[in-house]
């Protein structure tokens, strides 16, 4: 018993001597004050320069870039779904109006559809513009991120060059280098990033976004959702932006030429309808993903001339990307072909019905012998001939059985 007490006492004494975790945690919750920055007195060492270079390939930076790419993907999908839904509601209202006719009275469903279309008419353009601005903001962040990586690499290179220069001067000359100013990495990094930001801010909207692959993909998907059904072509990127930063999609003769271009939904390699189209950023040609991947894997270094007939551009698998707009166009083409086939079937049924006149008589057809018979008569005649042949065969079989019975009776006699 005394031993237990001594152990308890010693434990409690140790606990009293230690600072409580709650109090220490509360003490550490405050901001940590950093000492004032002091300029370098000597150049960075080789290890410090290597550590500075590795910052440009930080994994956390790559994860941030993935999140930015995901944001553009979600914003693009939002614009697509918004405009698709608006188009569906307009088509639904149009069908209701056609069903009602000019002299009919509107029902509750049509009134509700008109109200929904009117609300979407006001909201969809506004929400689309908001998504457009958001995509541009994300692209700005991606550019800033990439400029930061470049600035880090340039900073590490400049610091390394400065250290090498100072060492060379110290070896070649017997002068005092202690008084020379050393431009530290922080000052170099700030100066490099400021120059990159100034250069980006001076660009036009076309230079910022018109040649950016992320924005081009967003714009193509947006345009296809709005104008895909009527076939209006996407204007040239130089006409996407007006003076006030908005859209400036004016029609011209070049657009009419593009509109007449034939859409081939078959892969140039496999010659089958594409289900997962992959488009090149180099030459804009599209292939089925599995086909182009397999084709390039068989080439040295994964590089080859584009397999599209007449194209001389060299491509790699990194030049290809999924093309959701092409996939939408393929689906629309297949849906149109199915509707055309259904219409042809209906026309065939109508033609068959037209072969019968109003009195229910079949169309009259001339026979080689000069007589005129109807299709119904010819069919009945064929059926009658078939029944006649079966009847003759049955009679012959019965005659053969009677002959066999007679032979058996003669043998018994």
JSON list of C-alpha atoms in Angstrom, two decimals, residues 101-232:
[
{"chain": "A", "resi": 101, "resn": "UNK", "atom": "CA", "xyz": [-52.47, 25.40, -82.81]},
{"chain": "A", "resi": 102, "resn": "UNK", "atom": "CA", "xyz": [-53.38, 29.00, -83.52]},
{"chain": "A", "resi": 103, "resn": "UNK", "atom": "CA", "xyz": [-56.98, 28.85, -82.38]},
{"chain": "A", "resi": 104, "resn": "UNK", "atom": "CA", "xyz": [-56.50, 26.66, -79.34]},
{"chain": "A", "resi": 105, "resn": "UNK", "atom": "CA", "xyz": [-56.47, 27.79, -75.74]},
{"chain": "A", "resi": 106, "resn": "UNK", "atom": "CA", "xyz": [-53.38, 27.64, -73.56]},
{"chain": "A", "resi": 107, "resn": "UNK", "atom": "CA", "xyz": [-53.42, 25.07, -70.80]},
{"chain": "A", "resi": 108, "resn": "UNK", "atom": "CA", "xyz": [-51.69, 25.25, -67.41]},
{"chain": "A", "resi": 109, "resn": "UNK", "atom": "CA", "xyz": [-48.71, 23.27, -68.62]},
{"chain": "A", "resi": 110, "resn": "UNK", "atom": "CA", "xyz": [-48.02, 25.66, -71.47]},
{"chain": "A", "resi": 111, "resn": "UNK", "atom": "CA", "xyz": [-48.32, 28.68, -69.18]},
{"chain": "A", "resi": 112, "resn": "UNK", "atom": "CA", "xyz": [-45.88, 27.11, -66.72]},
{"chain": "A", "resi": 113, "resn": "UNK", "atom": "CA", "xyz": [-43.48, 26.34, -69.56]},
{"chain": "A", "resi": 114, "resn": "UNK", "atom": "CA", "xyz": [-43.67, 29.94, -70.79]},
{"chain": "A", "resi": 115, "resn": "UNK", "atom": "CA", "xyz": [-42.88, 31.18, -67.30]},
{"chain": "A", "resi": 116, "resn": "UNK", "atom": "CA", "xyz": [-39.89, 28.84, -67.02]},
{"chain": "A", "resi": 117, "resn": "UNK", "atom": "CA", "xyz": [-38.55, 29.85, -70.44]},
{"chain": "A", "resi": 118, "resn": "UNK", "atom": "CA", "xyz": [-38.88, 33.55, -69.58]},
{"chain": "A", "resi": 119, "resn": "UNK", "atom": "CA", "xyz": [-36.98, 33.05, -66.31]},
{"chain": "A", "resi": 120, "resn": "UNK", "atom": "CA", "xyz": [-34.23, 31.10, -68.05]},
{"chain": "A", "resi": 121, "resn": "UNK", "atom": "CA", "xyz": [-34.03, 33.74, -70.78]},
{"chain": "A", "resi": 122, "resn": "UNK", "atom": "CA", "xyz": [-33.07, 36.31, -68.15]},
{"chain": "A", "resi": 123, "resn": "UNK", "atom": "CA", "xyz": [-30.90, 34.11, -65.95]},
{"chain": "A", "resi": 124, "resn": "UNK", "atom": "CA", "xyz": [-28.93, 31.94, -68.37]},
{"chain": "A", "resi": 125, "resn": "UNK", "atom": "CA", "xyz": [-27.02, 34.78, -70.13]},
{"chain": "A", "resi": 126, "resn": "UNK", "atom": "CA", "xyz": [-26.17, 36.36, -66.79]},
{"chain": "A", "resi": 127, "resn": "UNK", "atom": "CA", "xyz": [-24.98, 33.10, -65.25]},
{"chain": "A", "resi": 128, "resn": "UNK", "atom": "CA", "xyz": [-23.06, 32.27, -68.42]},
{"chain": "A", "resi": 129, "resn": "UNK", "atom": "CA", "xyz": [-21.23, 35.60, -68.28]},
{"chain": "A", "resi": 130, "resn": "UNK", "atom": "CA", "xyz": [-20.40, 34.98, -64.62]},
{"chain": "A", "resi": 131, "resn": "UNK", "atom": "CA", "xyz": [-18.93, 31.59, -65.51]},
{"chain": "A", "resi": 132, "resn": "UNK", "atom": "CA", "xyz": [-16.98, 33.20, -68.33]},
{"chain": "A", "resi": 133, "resn": "UNK", "atom": "CA", "xyz": [-15.41, 35.72, -65.95]},
{"chain": "A", "resi": 134, "resn": "UNK", "atom": "CA", "xyz": [-14.73, 32.96, -63.43]},
{"chain": "A", "resi": 135, "resn": "UNK", "atom": "CA", "xyz": [-12.92, 30.88, -66.06]},
{"chain": "A", "resi": 136, "resn": "UNK", "atom": "CA", "xyz": [-10.78, 33.88, -66.97]},
{"chain": "A", "resi": 137, "resn": "UNK", "atom": "CA", "xyz": [-9.95, 34.39, -63.30]},
{"chain": "A", "resi": 138, "resn": "UNK", "atom": "CA", "xyz": [-8.89, 30.76, -62.93]},
{"chain": "A", "resi": 139, "resn": "UNK", "atom": "CA", "xyz": [-6.73, 31.08, -66.05]},
{"chain": "A", "resi": 140, "resn": "UNK", "atom": "CA", "xyz": [-5.13, 34.18, -64.50]},
{"chain": "A", "resi": 141, "resn": "UNK", "atom": "CA", "xyz": [-4.32, 32.13, -61.40]},
{"chain": "A", "resi": 142, "resn": "UNK", "atom": "CA", "xyz": [-2.80, 29.38, -63.54]},
{"chain": "A", "resi": 143, "resn": "UNK", "atom": "CA", "xyz": [-0.63, 31.93, -65.34]},
{"chain": "A", "resi": 144, "resn": "UNK", "atom": "CA", "xyz": [0.41, 33.43, -62.01]},
{"chain": "A", "resi": 145, "resn": "UNK", "atom": "CA", "xyz": [1.28, 29.97, -60.73]},
{"chain": "A", "resi": 146, "resn": "UNK", "atom": "CA", "xyz": [3.35, 29.17, -63.82]},
{"chain": "A", "resi": 147, "resn": "UNK", "atom": "CA", "xyz": [5.07, 32.57, -63.69]},
{"chain": "A", "resi": 148, "resn": "UNK", "atom": "CA", "xyz": [5.91, 31.87, -60.06]},
{"chain": "A", "resi": 149, "resn": "UNK", "atom": "CA", "xyz": [7.58, 28.60, -61.01]},
{"chain": "A", "resi": 150, "resn": "UNK", "atom": "CA", "xyz": [9.55, 30.30, -63.76]},
{"chain": "A", "resi": 151, "resn": "UNK", "atom": "CA", "xyz": [10.52, 33.09, -61.37]},
{"chain": "A", "resi": 152, "resn": "UNK", "atom": "CA", "xyz": [11.83, 30.56, -58.86]},
{"chain": "A", "resi": 153, "resn": "UNK", "atom": "CA", "xyz": [13.91, 28.83, -61.50]},
{"chain": "A", "resi": 154, "resn": "UNK", "atom": "CA", "xyz": [15.25, 32.13, -62.79]},
{"chain": "A", "resi": 155, "resn": "UNK", "atom": "CA", "xyz": [15.98, 33.27, -59.25]},
{"chain": "A", "resi": 156, "resn": "UNK", "atom": "CA", "xyz": [17.95, 30.11, -58.50]},
{"chain": "A", "resi": 157, "resn": "UNK", "atom": "CA", "xyz": [19.86, 30.51, -61.77]},
{"chain": "A", "resi": 158, "resn": "UNK", "atom": "CA", "xyz": [20.64, 34.19, -61.14]},
{"chain": "A", "resi": 159, "resn": "UNK", "atom": "CA", "xyz": [21.78, 33.50, -57.59]},
{"chain": "A", "resi": 160, "resn": "UNK", "atom": "CA", "xyz": [23.97, 30.66, -58.81]},
{"chain": "A", "resi": 161, "resn": "UNK", "atom": "CA", "xyz": [25.46, 32.85, -61.55]},
{"chain": "A", "resi": 162, "resn": "UNK", "atom": "CA", "xyz": [26.11, 35.62, -59.07]},
{"chain": "A", "resi": 163, "resn": "UNK", "atom": "CA", "xyz": [27.89, 33.24, -56.69]},
{"chain": "A", "resi": 164, "resn": "UNK", "atom": "CA", "xyz": [30.01, 31.84, -59.52]},
{"chain": "A", "resi": 165, "resn": "UNK", "atom": "CA", "xyz": [30.92, 35.33, -60.70]},
{"chain": "A", "resi": 166, "resn": "UNK", "atom": "CA", "xyz": [31.95, 36.45, -57.24]},
{"chain": "A", "resi": 167, "resn": "UNK", "atom": "CA", "xyz": [34.07, 33.36, -56.71]},
{"chain": "A", "resi": 168, "resn": "UNK", "atom": "CA", "xyz": [35.78, 33.91, -60.04]},
{"chain": "A", "resi": 169, "resn": "UNK", "atom": "CA", "xyz": [36.52, 37.55, -59.28]},
{"chain": "A", "resi": 170, "resn": "UNK", "atom": "CA", "xyz": [37.84, 36.63, -55.85]},
{"chain": "A", "resi": 171, "resn": "UNK", "atom": "CA", "xyz": [40.26, 34.15, -57.40]},
{"chain": "A", "resi": 172, "resn": "UNK", "atom": "CA", "xyz": [41.39, 36.35, -60.30]},
{"chain": "A", "resi": 173, "resn": "UNK", "atom": "CA", "xyz": [41.73, 39.63, -58.43]},
{"chain": "A", "resi": 174, "resn": "UNK", "atom": "CA", "xyz": [43.30, 40.39, -55.11]},
{"chain": "A", "resi": 175, "resn": "UNK", "atom": "CA", "xyz": [40.71, 42.98, -54.15]},
{"chain": "A", "resi": 176, "resn": "UNK", "atom": "CA", "xyz": [38.37, 43.12, -51.22]},
{"chain": "A", "resi": 177, "resn": "UNK", "atom": "CA", "xyz": [34.94, 41.68, -52.18]},
{"chain": "A", "resi": 178, "resn": "UNK", "atom": "CA", "xyz": [33.41, 42.24, -48.76]},
{"chain": "A", "resi": 179, "resn": "UNK", "atom": "CA", "xyz": [32.12, 45.70, -49.63]},
{"chain": "A", "resi": 180, "resn": "UNK", "atom": "CA", "xyz": [30.32, 44.54, -52.81]},
{"chain": "A", "resi": 181, "resn": "UNK", "atom": "CA", "xyz": [26.53, 44.39, -52.54]},
{"chain": "A", "resi": 182, "resn": "UNK", "atom": "CA", "xyz": [24.92, 40.95, -52.80]},
{"chain": "A", "resi": 183, "resn": "UNK", "atom": "CA", "xyz": [21.43, 40.83, -54.32]},
{"chain": "A", "resi": 184, "resn": "UNK", "atom": "CA", "xyz": [19.69, 38.23, -52.22]},
{"chain": "A", "resi": 185, "resn": "UNK", "atom": "CA", "xyz": [17.22, 35.64, -53.60]},
{"chain": "A", "resi": 186, "resn": "UNK", "atom": "CA", "xyz": [14.18, 37.40, -52.13]},
{"chain": "A", "resi": 187, "resn": "UNK", "atom": "CA", "xyz": [14.93, 40.62, -53.97]},
{"chain": "A", "resi": 188, "resn": "UNK", "atom": "CA", "xyz": [15.61, 38.70, -57.19]},
{"chain": "A", "resi": 189, "resn": "UNK", "atom": "CA", "xyz": [12.36, 36.75, -56.84]},
{"chain": "A", "resi": 190, "resn": "UNK", "atom": "CA", "xyz": [10.26, 39.84, -56.22]},
{"chain": "A", "resi": 191, "resn": "UNK", "atom": "CA", "xyz": [11.79, 41.65, -59.18]},
{"chain": "A", "resi": 192, "resn": "UNK", "atom": "CA", "xyz": [11.26, 38.68, -61.53]},
{"chain": "A", "resi": 193, "resn": "UNK", "atom": "CA", "xyz": [7.62, 38.16, -60.48]},
{"chain": "A", "resi": 194, "resn": "UNK", "atom": "CA", "xyz": [6.87, 41.87, -60.80]},
{"chain": "A", "resi": 195, "resn": "UNK", "atom": "CA", "xyz": [8.18, 41.90, -64.37]},
{"chain": "A", "resi": 196, "resn": "UNK", "atom": "CA", "xyz": [6.09, 38.83, -65.27]},
{"chain": "A", "resi": 197, "resn": "UNK", "atom": "CA", "xyz": [2.93, 40.37, -63.76]},
{"chain": "A", "resi": 198, "resn": "UNK", "atom": "CA", "xyz": [3.52, 43.64, -65.59]},
{"chain": "A", "resi": 199, "resn": "UNK", "atom": "CA", "xyz": [3.99, 41.82, -68.88]},
{"chain": "A", "resi": 200, "resn": "UNK", "atom": "CA", "xyz": [0.78, 39.79, -68.42]},
{"chain": "A", "resi": 201, "resn": "UNK", "atom": "CA", "xyz": [-1.25, 42.87, -67.47]},
{"chain": "A", "resi": 202, "resn": "UNK", "atom": "CA", "xyz": [-0.19, 44.60, -70.70]},
{"chain": "A", "resi": 203, "resn": "UNK", "atom": "CA", "xyz": [-1.61, 41.79, -72.89]},
{"chain": "A", "resi": 204, "resn": "UNK", "atom": "CA", "xyz": [-4.91, 42.10, -74.74]},
{"chain": "A", "resi": 205, "resn": "UNK", "atom": "CA", "xyz": [-7.85, 39.81, -73.97]},
{"chain": "A", "resi": 206, "resn": "UNK", "atom": "CA", "xyz": [-7.11, 37.85, -77.12]},
{"chain": "A", "resi": 207, "resn": "UNK", "atom": "CA", "xyz": [-3.48, 37.37, -76.08]},
{"chain": "A", "resi": 208, "resn": "UNK", "atom": "CA", "xyz": [-4.55, 36.25, -72.61]},
{"chain": "A", "resi": 209, "resn": "UNK", "atom": "CA", "xyz": [-7.43, 33.96, -73.47]},
{"chain": "A", "resi": 210, "resn": "UNK", "atom": "CA", "xyz": [-7.91, 33.70, -77.23]},
{"chain": "A", "resi": 211, "resn": "UNK", "atom": "CA", "xyz": [-4.85, 31.45, -77.61]},
{"chain": "A", "resi": 212, "resn": "UNK", "atom": "CA", "xyz": [-5.24, 29.68, -74.25]},
{"chain": "A", "resi": 213, "resn": "UNK", "atom": "CA", "xyz": [-6.26, 26.02, -74.66]},
{"chain": "A", "resi": 214, "resn": "UNK", "atom": "CA", "xyz": [-8.37, 26.04, -71.49]},
{"chain": "A", "resi": 215, "resn": "UNK", "atom": "CA", "xyz": [-10.40, 29.02, -72.64]},
{"chain": "A", "resi": 216, "resn": "UNK", "atom": "CA", "xyz": [-10.68, 27.70, -76.20]},
{"chain": "A", "resi": 217, "resn": "UNK", "atom": "CA", "xyz": [-12.17, 24.46, -74.87]},
{"chain": "A", "resi": 218, "resn": "UNK", "atom": "CA", "xyz": [-14.56, 26.39, -72.62]},
{"chain": "A", "resi": 219, "resn": "UNK", "atom": "CA", "xyz": [-15.63, 28.67, -75.47]},
{"chain": "A", "resi": 220, "resn": "UNK", "atom": "CA", "xyz": [-16.21, 25.77, -77.90]},
{"chain": "A", "resi": 221, "resn": "UNK", "atom": "CA", "xyz": [-18.39, 23.94, -75.38]},
{"chain": "A", "resi": 222, "resn": "UNK", "atom": "CA", "xyz": [-20.33, 27.11, -74.57]},
{"chain": "A", "resi": 223, "resn": "UNK", "atom": "CA", "xyz": [-20.89, 27.92, -78.25]},
{"chain": "A", "resi": 224, "resn": "UNK", "atom": "CA", "xyz": [-21.96, 24.37, -79.08]},
{"chain": "A", "resi": 225, "resn": "UNK", "atom": "CA", "xyz": [-24.53, 24.40, -76.28]},
{"chain": "A", "resi": 226, "resn": "UNK", "atom": "CA", "xyz": [-26.02, 27.64, -77.62]},
{"chain": "A", "resi": 227, "resn": "UNK", "atom": "CA", "xyz": [-25.70, 27.20, -81.39]},
{"chain": "A", "resi": 228, "resn": "UNK", "atom": "CA", "xyz": [-25.02, 23.50, -81.90]},
{"chain": "A", "resi": 229, "resn": "UNK", "atom": "CA", "xyz": [-28.54, 22.69, -83.04]},
{"chain": "A", "resi": 230, "resn": "UNK", "atom": "CA", "xyz": [-28.72, 25.45, -85.67]},
{"chain": "A", "resi": 231, "resn": "UNK", "atom": "CA", "xyz": [-25.18, 24.78, -86.90]},
{"chain": "A", "resi": 232, "resn": "UNK", "atom": "CA", "xyz": [-23.85, 28.31, -86.44]}
]
